[in-house]
Amino acid sequence: MIHFLVTTLNLLKLSEVEPQASGLPEYIKIVEVGPRDGLQNEKMIVPTDTKIEFINQLSKTGLPAIEVTSFVSSKWVPQMADHKEVMSGIERHPGVQYPVLTPNLQGFHSAIAAGATEVSVFGAASESFSKMNINCSIEESMERFEEVTKSARNMNIPVRGYVSCALGCPYEGNVVPDKVAEVSKRLYSMGCYEISLGDTIGVGTPGSMKKMLEAVMKEIPLSALAVHCHDTYGQALANILTAIQMGVAVVDSSVAGLGGCPYAKGATGNVATEDVIYMLNGLGINTMHHFLKTTPTFMFLSAFLNALSLLIT
């Protein structure tokens, strides 16, 4: 389900940054995941040229990081089959990071050959989810990621780590916070500069977010943490607020809420980037103030996302 841009982005024009609330981070980094996490589950294949233009227009908004694509097998994720063409075709803007997902060493080398300068690995805090999602156990996934991080380190390529099912699993239900902390520590210890904690099916609440972060923060520096919230039950903004109140200063989001949760039919997916920015502005955190920098950018994003919504509904 897509969060329509025309109405929501117009609200940002009215949203001025308020005086900053005390005790909150001065700056929140937004990692835009729409082109990868947002599109990967859509059955309608988006043309390669359109994906490239989508990313190019996002680059003009002032976003500091845009996750471009995923170097996975086209057999498992057909939407990402054009990863090489997309990666090599985008315009790179100074100061913008363009990470790509690489599940194994083969994907890593393909990504580097296509011009990637930052990669991400995708682990899980649930054994069942790990086996269903990447066809291996948590331990086996860590062995794969060790190979990636070792090669990346030798090439001075930064690696970001994801931990899915940090607040719940579609197969196992509740996930113990200590397990999330354990997997996060493994990823951080092998060289991931940042660990993004994902509420993959959007079942988290501020209470469970707090407990999970408390466990992880015992093992990982606060400066190395990010949150990735889905909005299945309308809790994403509340969960993000809880995280930033605890000092987390990096938030993953997807423009217009692009992307759905494959485990909750009819539910919304990623938290919308513009909703996160609107909330942060209201808290006095001045981030992404150039989101509506150019009218052509706004018009393209509006047209693209509204057209996509008609195709998938």
PDB file of C-alpha atoms in Angstrom:
ATOM      1  CA  MET A   1       0.000   0.000   0.000  1.00  0.00           C
ATOM      2  CA  ILE A   2       1.489   3.333  -1.058  1.00  0.00           C
ATOM      3  CA  HIS A   3       1.268   6.480   0.996  1.00  0.00           C
ATOM      4  CA  PHE A   4       0.251   9.098  -1.583  1.00  0.00           C
ATOM      5  CA  LEU A   5       2.915  11.758  -2.051  1.00  0.00           C
ATOM      6  CA  VAL A   6       0.912  14.694  -3.364  1.00  0.00           C
ATOM      7  CA  THR A   7      -0.999  15.300  -0.141  1.00  0.00           C
ATOM      8  CA  THR A   8       1.725  14.292   2.279  1.00  0.00           C
ATOM      9  CA  LEU A   9       4.608  16.150   0.675  1.00  0.00           C
ATOM     10  CA  ASN A  10       2.508  19.292   0.442  1.00  0.00           C
ATOM     11  CA  LEU A  11       2.127  19.094   4.217  1.00  0.00           C
ATOM     12  CA  LEU A  12       5.906  19.342   4.498  1.00  0.00           C
ATOM     13  CA  LYS A  13       5.719  22.789   2.917  1.00  0.00           C
ATOM     14  CA  LEU A  14       3.682  23.842   5.947  1.00  0.00           C
ATOM     15  CA  SER A  15       5.917  22.064   8.438  1.00  0.00           C
ATOM     16  CA  GLU A  16       8.496  24.465   9.792  1.00  0.00           C
ATOM     17  CA  VAL A  17      11.148  23.252  12.185  1.00  0.00           C
ATOM     18  CA  GLU A  18      10.103  23.894  15.763  1.00  0.00           C
ATOM     19  CA  PRO A  19      12.523  24.702  18.605  1.00  0.00           C
ATOM     20  CA  GLN A  20      14.369  21.502  19.461  1.00  0.00           C
ATOM     21  CA  ALA A  21      13.055  19.374  22.304  1.00  0.00           C
ATOM     22  CA  SER A  22      15.673  18.817  24.977  1.00  0.00           C
ATOM     23  CA  GLY A  23      17.524  15.529  25.249  1.00  0.00           C
ATOM     24  CA  LEU A  24      17.129  14.519  21.601  1.00  0.00           C
ATOM     25  CA  PRO A  25      19.878  14.073  18.999  1.00  0.00           C
ATOM     26  CA  GLU A  26      20.665  17.292  17.130  1.00  0.00           C
ATOM     27  CA  TYR A  27      20.748  15.492  13.795  1.00  0.00           C
ATOM     28  CA  ILE A  28      18.955  12.405  12.504  1.00  0.00           C
ATOM     29  CA  LYS A  29      20.351  10.657   9.443  1.00  0.00           C
ATOM     30  CA  ILE A  30      17.690   9.292   7.097  1.00  0.00           C
ATOM     31  CA  VAL A  31      18.539   6.158   5.102  1.00  0.00           C
ATOM     32  CA  GLU A  32      16.122   5.980   2.162  1.00  0.00           C
ATOM     33  CA  VAL A  33      15.325   2.333   1.367  1.00  0.00           C
ATOM     34  CA  GLY A  34      12.544   2.823  -1.191  1.00  0.00           C
ATOM     35  CA  PRO A  35      14.434   1.758  -4.336  1.00  0.00           C
ATOM     36  CA  ARG A  36      15.494  -1.534  -2.728  1.00  0.00           C
ATOM     37  CA  ASP A  37      13.301  -2.569   0.197  1.00  0.00           C
ATOM     38  CA  GLY A  38      10.368  -0.612  -1.179  1.00  0.00           C
ATOM     39  CA  LEU A  39      10.339  -2.181  -4.632  1.00  0.00           C
ATOM     40  CA  GLN A  40      11.698  -5.675  -4.071  1.00  0.00           C
ATOM     41  CA  ASN A  41       8.385  -7.367  -3.233  1.00  0.00           C
ATOM     42  CA  GLU A  42       6.340  -5.727  -5.996  1.00  0.00           C
ATOM     43  CA  LYS A  43       5.198  -8.243  -8.624  1.00  0.00           C
ATOM     44  CA  MET A  44       4.986  -5.635 -11.382  1.00  0.00           C
ATOM     45  CA  ILE A  45       8.536  -5.203 -12.691  1.00  0.00           C
ATOM     46  CA  VAL A  46       9.502  -1.536 -12.730  1.00  0.00           C
ATOM     47  CA  PRO A  47      11.500  -0.651 -15.878  1.00  0.00           C
ATOM     48  CA  THR A  48      15.223  -0.180 -15.306  1.00  0.00           C
ATOM     49  CA  ASP A  49      15.250   3.359 -16.705  1.00  0.00           C
ATOM     50  CA  THR A  50      12.437   4.297 -14.335  1.00  0.00           C
ATOM     51  CA  LYS A  51      14.324   2.908 -11.337  1.00  0.00           C
ATOM     52  CA  ILE A  52      17.406   4.887 -12.330  1.00  0.00           C
ATOM     53  CA  GLU A  53      15.412   8.092 -12.696  1.00  0.00           C
ATOM     54  CA  PHE A  54      13.652   7.394  -9.384  1.00  0.00           C
ATOM     55  CA  ILE A  55      17.022   7.194  -7.618  1.00  0.00           C
ATOM     56  CA  ASN A  56      18.396  10.217  -9.486  1.00  0.00           C
ATOM     57  CA  GLN A  57      15.432  12.311  -8.384  1.00  0.00           C
ATOM     58  CA  LEU A  58      15.772  11.105  -4.786  1.00  0.00           C
ATOM     59  CA  SER A  59      19.427  12.187  -4.918  1.00  0.00           C
ATOM     60  CA  LYS A  60      18.273  15.761  -5.529  1.00  0.00           C
ATOM     61  CA  THR A  61      16.218  15.907  -2.327  1.00  0.00           C
ATOM     62  CA  GLY A  62      19.116  16.138   0.099  1.00  0.00           C
ATOM     63  CA  LEU A  63      18.825  12.562   1.350  1.00  0.00           C
ATOM     64  CA  PRO A  64      22.214  11.517   2.794  1.00  0.00           C
ATOM     65  CA  ALA A  65      21.873   7.803   1.949  1.00  0.00           C
ATOM     66  CA  ILE A  66      19.831   5.930  -0.667  1.00  0.00           C
ATOM     67  CA  GLU A  67      19.811   2.134  -0.766  1.00  0.00           C
ATOM     68  CA  VAL A  68      19.924   1.440  -4.482  1.00  0.00           C
ATOM     69  CA  THR A  69      19.366  -2.259  -5.156  1.00  0.00           C
ATOM     70  CA  SER A  70      20.114  -5.805  -4.087  1.00  0.00           C
ATOM     71  CA  PHE A  71      22.712  -8.135  -5.621  1.00  0.00           C
ATOM     72  CA  VAL A  72      20.724 -11.302  -5.079  1.00  0.00           C
ATOM     73  CA  SER A  73      19.653 -14.055  -7.443  1.00  0.00           C
ATOM     74  CA  SER A  74      16.959 -12.968  -9.896  1.00  0.00           C
ATOM     75  CA  LYS A  75      15.345 -16.348  -9.232  1.00  0.00           C
ATOM     76  CA  TRP A  76      14.469 -15.253  -5.697  1.00  0.00           C
ATOM     77  CA  VAL A  77      13.950 -11.508  -6.245  1.00  0.00           C
ATOM     78  CA  PRO A  78      12.986 -10.839  -9.898  1.00  0.00           C
ATOM     79  CA  GLN A  79      12.504  -7.114  -9.249  1.00  0.00           C
ATOM     80  CA  MET A  80      16.233  -6.757  -8.525  1.00  0.00           C
ATOM     81  CA  ALA A  81      17.430  -8.688 -11.607  1.00  0.00           C
ATOM     82  CA  ASP A  82      18.682  -5.458 -13.192  1.00  0.00           C
ATOM     83  CA  HIS A  83      20.925  -4.578 -10.242  1.00  0.00           C
ATOM     84  CA  LYS A  84      24.066  -4.157 -12.379  1.00  0.00           C
ATOM     85  CA  GLU A  85      22.343  -1.845 -14.844  1.00  0.00           C
ATOM     86  CA  VAL A  86      20.766   0.234 -12.078  1.00  0.00           C
ATOM     87  CA  MET A  87      23.982   0.549 -10.082  1.00  0.00           C
ATOM     88  CA  SER A  88      26.055   1.571 -13.072  1.00  0.00           C
ATOM     89  CA  GLY A  89      23.360   3.855 -14.480  1.00  0.00           C
ATOM     90  CA  ILE A  90      22.599   6.190 -11.577  1.00  0.00           C
ATOM     91  CA  GLU A  91      24.024   9.687 -11.163  1.00  0.00           C
ATOM     92  CA  ARG A  92      26.146   9.947  -8.018  1.00  0.00           C
ATOM     93  CA  HIS A  93      25.813  13.124  -5.991  1.00  0.00           C
ATOM     94  CA  PRO A  94      28.613  14.348  -3.706  1.00  0.00           C
ATOM     95  CA  GLY A  95      27.926  13.567  -0.060  1.00  0.00           C
ATOM     96  CA  VAL A  96      25.291  10.915  -0.810  1.00  0.00           C
ATOM     97  CA  GLN A  97      25.883   7.262   0.088  1.00  0.00           C
ATOM     98  CA  TYR A  98      24.555   4.580  -2.277  1.00  0.00           C
ATOM     99  CA  PRO A  99      24.679   1.239  -0.410  1.00  0.00           C
ATOM    100  CA  VAL A 100      23.520  -2.044  -1.961  1.00  0.00           C
ATOM    101  CA  LEU A 101      22.493  -5.328  -0.371  1.00  0.00           C
ATOM    102  CA  THR A 102      24.946  -8.221  -0.813  1.00  0.00           C
ATOM    103  CA  PRO A 103      23.953 -11.530   0.844  1.00  0.00           C
ATOM    104  CA  ASN A 104      27.199 -13.363   0.089  1.00  0.00           C
ATOM    105  CA  LEU A 105      30.684 -13.064  -1.394  1.00  0.00           C
ATOM    106  CA  GLN A 106      29.472 -13.611  -4.948  1.00  0.00           C
ATOM    107  CA  GLY A 107      26.979 -10.781  -4.595  1.00  0.00           C
ATOM    108  CA  PHE A 108      29.665  -8.589  -3.048  1.00  0.00           C
ATOM    109  CA  HIS A 109      32.056  -9.026  -5.969  1.00  0.00           C
ATOM    110  CA  SER A 110      29.244  -8.385  -8.461  1.00  0.00           C
ATOM    111  CA  ALA A 111      28.318  -5.205  -6.607  1.00  0.00           C
ATOM    112  CA  ILE A 112      31.891  -3.917  -6.571  1.00  0.00           C
ATOM    113  CA  ALA A 113      32.262  -4.670 -10.285  1.00  0.00           C
ATOM    114  CA  ALA A 114      29.127  -2.596 -10.917  1.00  0.00           C
ATOM    115  CA  GLY A 115      30.581   0.357  -9.024  1.00  0.00           C
ATOM    116  CA  ALA A 116      29.237  -0.054  -5.485  1.00  0.00           C
ATOM    117  CA  THR A 117      31.217   1.790  -2.809  1.00  0.00           C
ATOM    118  CA  GLU A 118      29.190   0.583   0.199  1.00  0.00           C
ATOM    119  CA  VAL A 119      27.380  -2.688   0.876  1.00  0.00           C
ATOM    120  CA  SER A 120      24.953  -4.151   3.397  1.00  0.00           C
ATOM    121  CA  VAL A 121      24.497  -7.669   4.779  1.00  0.00           C
ATOM    122  CA  PHE A 122      21.118  -8.917   5.988  1.00  0.00           C
ATOM    123  CA  GLY A 123      20.949 -11.169   9.041  1.00  0.00           C
ATOM    124  CA  ALA A 124      18.119 -12.201  11.342  1.00  0.00           C
ATOM    125  CA  ALA A 125      17.422 -12.733  15.028  1.00  0.00           C
ATOM    126  CA  SER A 126      15.105 -15.651  14.201  1.00  0.00           C
ATOM    127  CA  GLU A 127      16.330 -19.062  13.022  1.00  0.00           C
ATOM    128  CA  SER A 128      13.086 -19.766  11.168  1.00  0.00           C
ATOM    129  CA  PHE A 129      13.130 -16.443   9.351  1.00  0.00           C
ATOM    130  CA  SER A 130      16.799 -16.835   8.438  1.00  0.00           C
ATOM    131  CA  LYS A 131      16.104 -20.226   6.859  1.00  0.00           C
ATOM    132  CA  MET A 132      13.023 -18.976   5.001  1.00  0.00           C
ATOM    133  CA  ASN A 133      14.539 -15.671   3.876  1.00  0.00           C
ATOM    134  CA  ILE A 134      18.145 -16.542   2.994  1.00  0.00           C
ATOM    135  CA  ASN A 135      17.992 -20.344   3.116  1.00  0.00           C
ATOM    136  CA  CYS A 136      20.513 -20.877   5.905  1.00  0.00           C
ATOM    137  CA  SER A 137      20.823 -20.852   9.686  1.00  0.00           C
ATOM    138  CA  ILE A 138      21.923 -17.777  11.614  1.00  0.00           C
ATOM    139  CA  GLU A 139      25.361 -19.322  12.148  1.00  0.00           C
ATOM    140  CA  GLU A 140      25.731 -20.124   8.456  1.00  0.00           C
ATOM    141  CA  SER A 141      24.714 -16.564   7.569  1.00  0.00           C
ATOM    142  CA  MET A 142      27.371 -15.188   9.909  1.00  0.00           C
ATOM    143  CA  GLU A 143      30.000 -17.298   8.153  1.00  0.00           C
ATOM    144  CA  ARG A 144      28.902 -15.853   4.807  1.00  0.00           C
ATOM    145  CA  PHE A 145      28.987 -12.328   6.172  1.00  0.00           C
ATOM    146  CA  GLU A 146      32.471 -12.864   7.604  1.00  0.00           C
ATOM    147  CA  GLU A 147      33.674 -13.533   4.065  1.00  0.00           C
ATOM    148  CA  VAL A 148      31.998 -10.357   2.833  1.00  0.00           C
ATOM    149  CA  THR A 149      33.310  -8.126   5.612  1.00  0.00           C
ATOM    150  CA  LYS A 150      36.832  -9.514   5.250  1.00  0.00           C
ATOM    151  CA  SER A 151      36.902  -8.780   1.526  1.00  0.00           C
ATOM    152  CA  ALA A 152      35.290  -5.389   2.088  1.00  0.00           C
ATOM    153  CA  ARG A 153      37.869  -4.483   4.716  1.00  0.00           C
ATOM    154  CA  ASN A 154      40.694  -5.316   2.306  1.00  0.00           C
ATOM    155  CA  MET A 155      39.115  -2.966  -0.246  1.00  0.00           C
ATOM    156  CA  ASN A 156      38.156  -0.215   2.242  1.00  0.00           C
ATOM    157  CA  ILE A 157      34.460  -0.747   1.493  1.00  0.00           C
ATOM    158  CA  PRO A 158      32.124   0.109   4.405  1.00  0.00           C
ATOM    159  CA  VAL A 159      29.620  -2.573   5.405  1.00  0.00           C
ATOM    160  CA  ARG A 160      26.276  -1.975   7.087  1.00  0.00           C
ATOM    161  CA  GLY A 161      24.509  -4.790   8.934  1.00  0.00           C
ATOM    162  CA  TYR A 162      20.785  -5.500   9.177  1.00  0.00           C
ATOM    163  CA  VAL A 163      19.097  -7.571  11.875  1.00  0.00           C
ATOM    164  CA  SER A 164      15.590  -8.541  10.797  1.00  0.00           C
ATOM    165  CA  CYS A 165      12.830  -9.704  13.159  1.00  0.00           C
ATOM    166  CA  ALA A 166      14.249  -7.559  15.962  1.00  0.00           C
ATOM    167  CA  LEU A 167      10.772  -7.113  17.454  1.00  0.00           C
ATOM    168  CA  GLY A 168       8.946 -10.204  16.247  1.00  0.00           C
ATOM    169  CA  CYS A 169       8.990 -13.060  13.741  1.00  0.00           C
ATOM    170  CA  PRO A 170       6.175 -14.250  11.426  1.00  0.00           C
ATOM    171  CA  TYR A 171       7.079 -17.872  12.260  1.00  0.00           C
ATOM    172  CA  GLU A 172       8.287 -17.818  15.864  1.00  0.00           C
ATOM    173  CA  GLY A 173       6.335 -14.902  17.311  1.00  0.00           C
ATOM    174  CA  ASN A 174       8.171 -12.964  20.011  1.00  0.00           C
ATOM    175  CA  VAL A 175      11.938 -12.639  19.675  1.00  0.00           C
ATOM    176  CA  VAL A 176      14.070 -12.467  22.816  1.00  0.00           C
ATOM    177  CA  PRO A 177      15.949  -9.123  23.025  1.00  0.00           C
ATOM    178  CA  ASP A 178      19.137 -10.924  24.055  1.00  0.00           C
ATOM    179  CA  LYS A 179      19.097 -12.804  20.735  1.00  0.00           C
ATOM    180  CA  VAL A 180      18.890  -9.514  18.861  1.00  0.00           C
ATOM    181  CA  ALA A 181      21.818  -8.254  20.928  1.00  0.00           C
ATOM    182  CA  GLU A 182      23.812 -11.416  20.195  1.00  0.00           C
ATOM    183  CA  VAL A 183      23.373 -11.183  16.417  1.00  0.00           C
ATOM    184  CA  SER A 184      24.033  -7.436  16.473  1.00  0.00           C
ATOM    185  CA  LYS A 185      27.257  -7.974  18.392  1.00  0.00           C
ATOM    186  CA  ARG A 186      28.418 -10.587  15.873  1.00  0.00           C
ATOM    187  CA  LEU A 187      27.832  -8.206  12.984  1.00  0.00           C
ATOM    188  CA  TYR A 188      29.492  -5.291  14.735  1.00  0.00           C
ATOM    189  CA  SER A 189      32.474  -7.410  15.781  1.00  0.00           C
ATOM    190  CA  MET A 190      33.096  -8.571  12.218  1.00  0.00           C
ATOM    191  CA  GLY A 191      33.322  -4.978  11.033  1.00  0.00           C
ATOM    192  CA  CYS A 192      29.845  -3.624  10.253  1.00  0.00           C
ATOM    193  CA  TYR A 193      30.055   0.093  11.000  1.00  0.00           C
ATOM    194  CA  GLU A 194      26.318   0.351  11.673  1.00  0.00           C
ATOM    195  CA  ILE A 195      23.605  -2.101  12.709  1.00  0.00           C
ATOM    196  CA  SER A 196      20.052  -1.450  11.529  1.00  0.00           C
ATOM    197  CA  LEU A 197      17.479  -3.133  13.776  1.00  0.00           C
ATOM    198  CA  GLY A 198      14.426  -4.092  11.766  1.00  0.00           C
ATOM    199  CA  ASP A 199      10.840  -4.540  12.902  1.00  0.00           C
ATOM    200  CA  THR A 200      10.297  -6.698   9.830  1.00  0.00           C
ATOM    201  CA  ILE A 201       6.580  -7.375  10.255  1.00  0.00           C
ATOM    202  CA  GLY A 202       5.686  -4.202  12.129  1.00  0.00           C
ATOM    203  CA  VAL A 203       4.541  -5.817  15.372  1.00  0.00           C
ATOM    204  CA  GLY A 204       6.715  -3.752  17.706  1.00  0.00           C
ATOM    205  CA  THR A 205       5.456  -1.210  20.220  1.00  0.00           C
ATOM    206  CA  PRO A 206       7.315   1.524  22.116  1.00  0.00           C
ATOM    207  CA  GLY A 207       7.549  -0.874  25.055  1.00  0.00           C
ATOM    208  CA  SER A 208       9.133  -3.713  23.096  1.00  0.00           C
ATOM    209  CA  MET A 209      11.371  -1.262  21.220  1.00  0.00           C
ATOM    210  CA  LYS A 210      12.690   0.074  24.523  1.00  0.00           C
ATOM    211  CA  LYS A 211      13.418  -3.403  25.916  1.00  0.00           C
ATOM    212  CA  MET A 212      15.140  -4.513  22.721  1.00  0.00           C
ATOM    213  CA  LEU A 213      17.310  -1.397  22.499  1.00  0.00           C
ATOM    214  CA  GLU A 214      18.289  -1.664  26.151  1.00  0.00           C
ATOM    215  CA  ALA A 215      19.601  -5.173  25.475  1.00  0.00           C
ATOM    216  CA  VAL A 216      21.441  -4.223  22.289  1.00  0.00           C
ATOM    217  CA  MET A 217      22.975  -1.080  23.789  1.00  0.00           C
ATOM    218  CA  LYS A 218      24.767  -3.244  26.345  1.00  0.00           C
ATOM    219  CA  GLU A 219      26.720  -4.819  23.472  1.00  0.00           C
ATOM    220  CA  ILE A 220      26.880  -2.158  20.750  1.00  0.00           C
ATOM    221  CA  PRO A 221      27.801   1.555  20.928  1.00  0.00           C
ATOM    222  CA  LEU A 222      24.738   3.761  20.567  1.00  0.00           C
ATOM    223  CA  SER A 223      26.437   5.639  17.728  1.00  0.00           C
ATOM    224  CA  ALA A 224      26.440   2.422  15.657  1.00  0.00           C
ATOM    225  CA  LEU A 225      22.683   1.762  15.858  1.00  0.00           C
ATOM    226  CA  ALA A 226      19.832   2.482  13.464  1.00  0.00           C
ATOM    227  CA  VAL A 227      16.158   1.497  13.423  1.00  0.00           C
ATOM    228  CA  HIS A 228      14.114   0.174  10.508  1.00  0.00           C
ATOM    229  CA  CYS A 229      10.390   0.215  11.307  1.00  0.00           C
ATOM    230  CA  HIS A 230       7.414  -1.146   9.411  1.00  0.00           C
ATOM    231  CA  ASP A 231       3.977   0.320  10.033  1.00  0.00           C
ATOM    232  CA  THR A 232       1.677  -2.717   9.976  1.00  0.00           C
ATOM    233  CA  TYR A 233      -0.143  -1.680  13.154  1.00  0.00           C
ATOM    234  CA  GLY A 234       0.501   2.062  12.954  1.00  0.00           C
ATOM    235  CA  GLN A 235       3.299   1.942  15.529  1.00  0.00           C
ATOM    236  CA  ALA A 236       6.275   2.961  13.367  1.00  0.00           C
ATOM    237  CA  LEU A 237       6.477   6.656  14.297  1.00  0.00           C
ATOM    238  CA  ALA A 238       5.931   5.900  17.983  1.00  0.00           C
ATOM    239  CA  ASN A 239       8.682   3.290  17.848  1.00  0.00           C
ATOM    240  CA  ILE A 240      11.045   5.676  16.069  1.00  0.00           C
ATOM    241  CA  LEU A 241      10.329   8.376  18.638  1.00  0.00           C
ATOM    242  CA  THR A 242      11.164   5.913  21.406  1.00  0.00           C
ATOM    243  CA  ALA A 243      14.435   5.053  19.666  1.00  0.00           C
ATOM    244  CA  ILE A 244      15.556   8.651  19.199  1.00  0.00           C
ATOM    245  CA  GLN A 245      14.592   9.474  22.784  1.00  0.00           C
ATOM    246  CA  MET A 246      17.055   6.740  23.725  1.00  0.00           C
ATOM    247  CA  GLY A 247      19.712   8.365  21.537  1.00  0.00           C
ATOM    248  CA  VAL A 248      19.468   6.499  18.219  1.00  0.00           C
ATOM    249  CA  ALA A 249      20.298   8.962  15.441  1.00  0.00           C
ATOM    250  CA  VAL A 250      19.815   6.931  12.232  1.00  0.00           C
ATOM    251  CA  VAL A 251      16.394   6.002  10.820  1.00  0.00           C
ATOM    252  CA  ASP A 252      15.577   3.889   7.756  1.00  0.00           C
ATOM    253  CA  SER A 253      12.458   4.887   5.830  1.00  0.00           C
ATOM    254  CA  SER A 254      10.860   4.649   2.400  1.00  0.00           C
ATOM    255  CA  VAL A 255       9.455   7.556   0.416  1.00  0.00           C
ATOM    256  CA  ALA A 256       5.641   7.430   0.410  1.00  0.00           C
ATOM    257  CA  GLY A 257       5.760   4.285   2.547  1.00  0.00           C
ATOM    258  CA  LEU A 258       6.736   2.325  -0.557  1.00  0.00           C
ATOM    259  CA  GLY A 259       6.899  -1.405   0.079  1.00  0.00           C
ATOM    260  CA  GLY A 260       4.563  -3.817   1.787  1.00  0.00           C
ATOM    261  CA  CYS A 261       4.988  -6.558   4.323  1.00  0.00           C
ATOM    262  CA  PRO A 262       4.701  -9.968   2.597  1.00  0.00           C
ATOM    263  CA  TYR A 263       3.710 -11.562   5.925  1.00  0.00           C
ATOM    264  CA  ALA A 264       0.730  -9.303   6.620  1.00  0.00           C
ATOM    265  CA  LYS A 265      -1.579  -9.065   3.591  1.00  0.00           C
ATOM    266  CA  GLY A 266      -3.228  -5.706   3.188  1.00  0.00           C
ATOM    267  CA  ALA A 267      -1.024  -4.102   5.827  1.00  0.00           C
ATOM    268  CA  THR A 268       1.155  -1.109   5.156  1.00  0.00           C
ATOM    269  CA  GLY A 269       4.879  -1.628   4.968  1.00  0.00           C
ATOM    270  CA  ASN A 270       7.816   0.698   5.533  1.00  0.00           C
ATOM    271  CA  VAL A 271       7.387   3.908   7.462  1.00  0.00           C
ATOM    272  CA  ALA A 272       7.058   6.842   5.051  1.00  0.00           C
ATOM    273  CA  THR A 273      10.113   9.099   4.781  1.00  0.00           C
ATOM    274  CA  GLU A 274       7.982  12.224   4.636  1.00  0.00           C
ATOM    275  CA  ASP A 275       6.118  11.212   7.821  1.00  0.00           C
ATOM    276  CA  VAL A 276       9.410  10.737   9.651  1.00  0.00           C
ATOM    277  CA  ILE A 277      10.646  14.137   8.473  1.00  0.00           C
ATOM    278  CA  TYR A 278       7.371  15.803   9.484  1.00  0.00           C
ATOM    279  CA  MET A 279       7.691  14.358  12.997  1.00  0.00           C
ATOM    280  CA  LEU A 280      11.353  15.320  13.282  1.00  0.00           C
ATOM    281  CA  ASN A 281      10.590  18.875  12.176  1.00  0.00           C
ATOM    282  CA  GLY A 282       7.982  19.062  14.909  1.00  0.00           C
ATOM    283  CA  LEU A 283      10.612  17.984  17.431  1.00  0.00           C
ATOM    284  CA  GLY A 284      12.984  20.706  16.283  1.00  0.00           C
ATOM    285  CA  ILE A 285      15.341  18.292  14.562  1.00  0.00           C
ATOM    286  CA  ASN A 286      16.294  19.975  11.312  1.00  0.00           C
ATOM    287  CA  THR A 287      16.862  17.140   8.888  1.00  0.00           C
ATOM    288  CA  MET A 288      16.026  16.854   5.194  1.00  0.00           C
ATOM    289  CA  HIS A 289      14.959  20.479   4.882  1.00  0.00           C
ATOM    290  CA  HIS A 290      15.590  20.286   1.126  1.00  0.00           C
ATOM    291  CA  PHE A 291      13.125  17.445   0.577  1.00  0.00           C
ATOM    292  CA  LEU A 292      11.069  19.632  -1.761  1.00  0.00           C
ATOM    293  CA  LYS A 293      14.153  21.264  -3.239  1.00  0.00           C
ATOM    294  CA  THR A 294      12.981  21.222  -6.849  1.00  0.00           C
ATOM    295  CA  THR A 295       9.544  21.156  -8.445  1.00  0.00           C
ATOM    296  CA  PRO A 296      10.610  18.638 -11.141  1.00  0.00           C
ATOM    297  CA  THR A 297      11.764  16.252  -8.427  1.00  0.00           C
ATOM    298  CA  PHE A 298       8.472  16.594  -6.562  1.00  0.00           C
ATOM    299  CA  MET A 299       6.449  16.108  -9.749  1.00  0.00           C
ATOM    300  CA  PHE A 300       8.419  13.024 -10.815  1.00  0.00           C
ATOM    301  CA  LEU A 301       8.148  11.329  -7.428  1.00  0.00           C
ATOM    302  CA  SER A 302       4.435  12.094  -7.229  1.00  0.00           C
ATOM    303  CA  ALA A 303       3.732  10.776 -10.720  1.00  0.00           C
ATOM    304  CA  PHE A 304       5.923   7.690 -10.300  1.00  0.00           C
ATOM    305  CA  LEU A 305       4.494   6.602  -6.976  1.00  0.00           C
ATOM    306  CA  ASN A 306       0.887   7.337  -7.839  1.00  0.00           C
ATOM    307  CA  ALA A 307       1.250   5.386 -11.099  1.00  0.00           C
ATOM    308  CA  LEU A 308       2.857   2.506  -9.214  1.00  0.00           C
ATOM    309  CA  SER A 309      -0.008   2.456  -6.733  1.00  0.00           C
ATOM    310  CA  LEU A 310      -2.495   1.956  -9.571  1.00  0.00           C
ATOM    311  CA  LEU A 311      -0.501  -0.993 -10.890  1.00  0.00           C
ATOM    312  CA  ILE A 312      -0.335  -2.891  -7.605  1.00  0.00           C
ATOM    313  CA  THR A 313      -3.800  -2.265  -6.160  1.00  0.00           C
TER     314      THR A 313
END
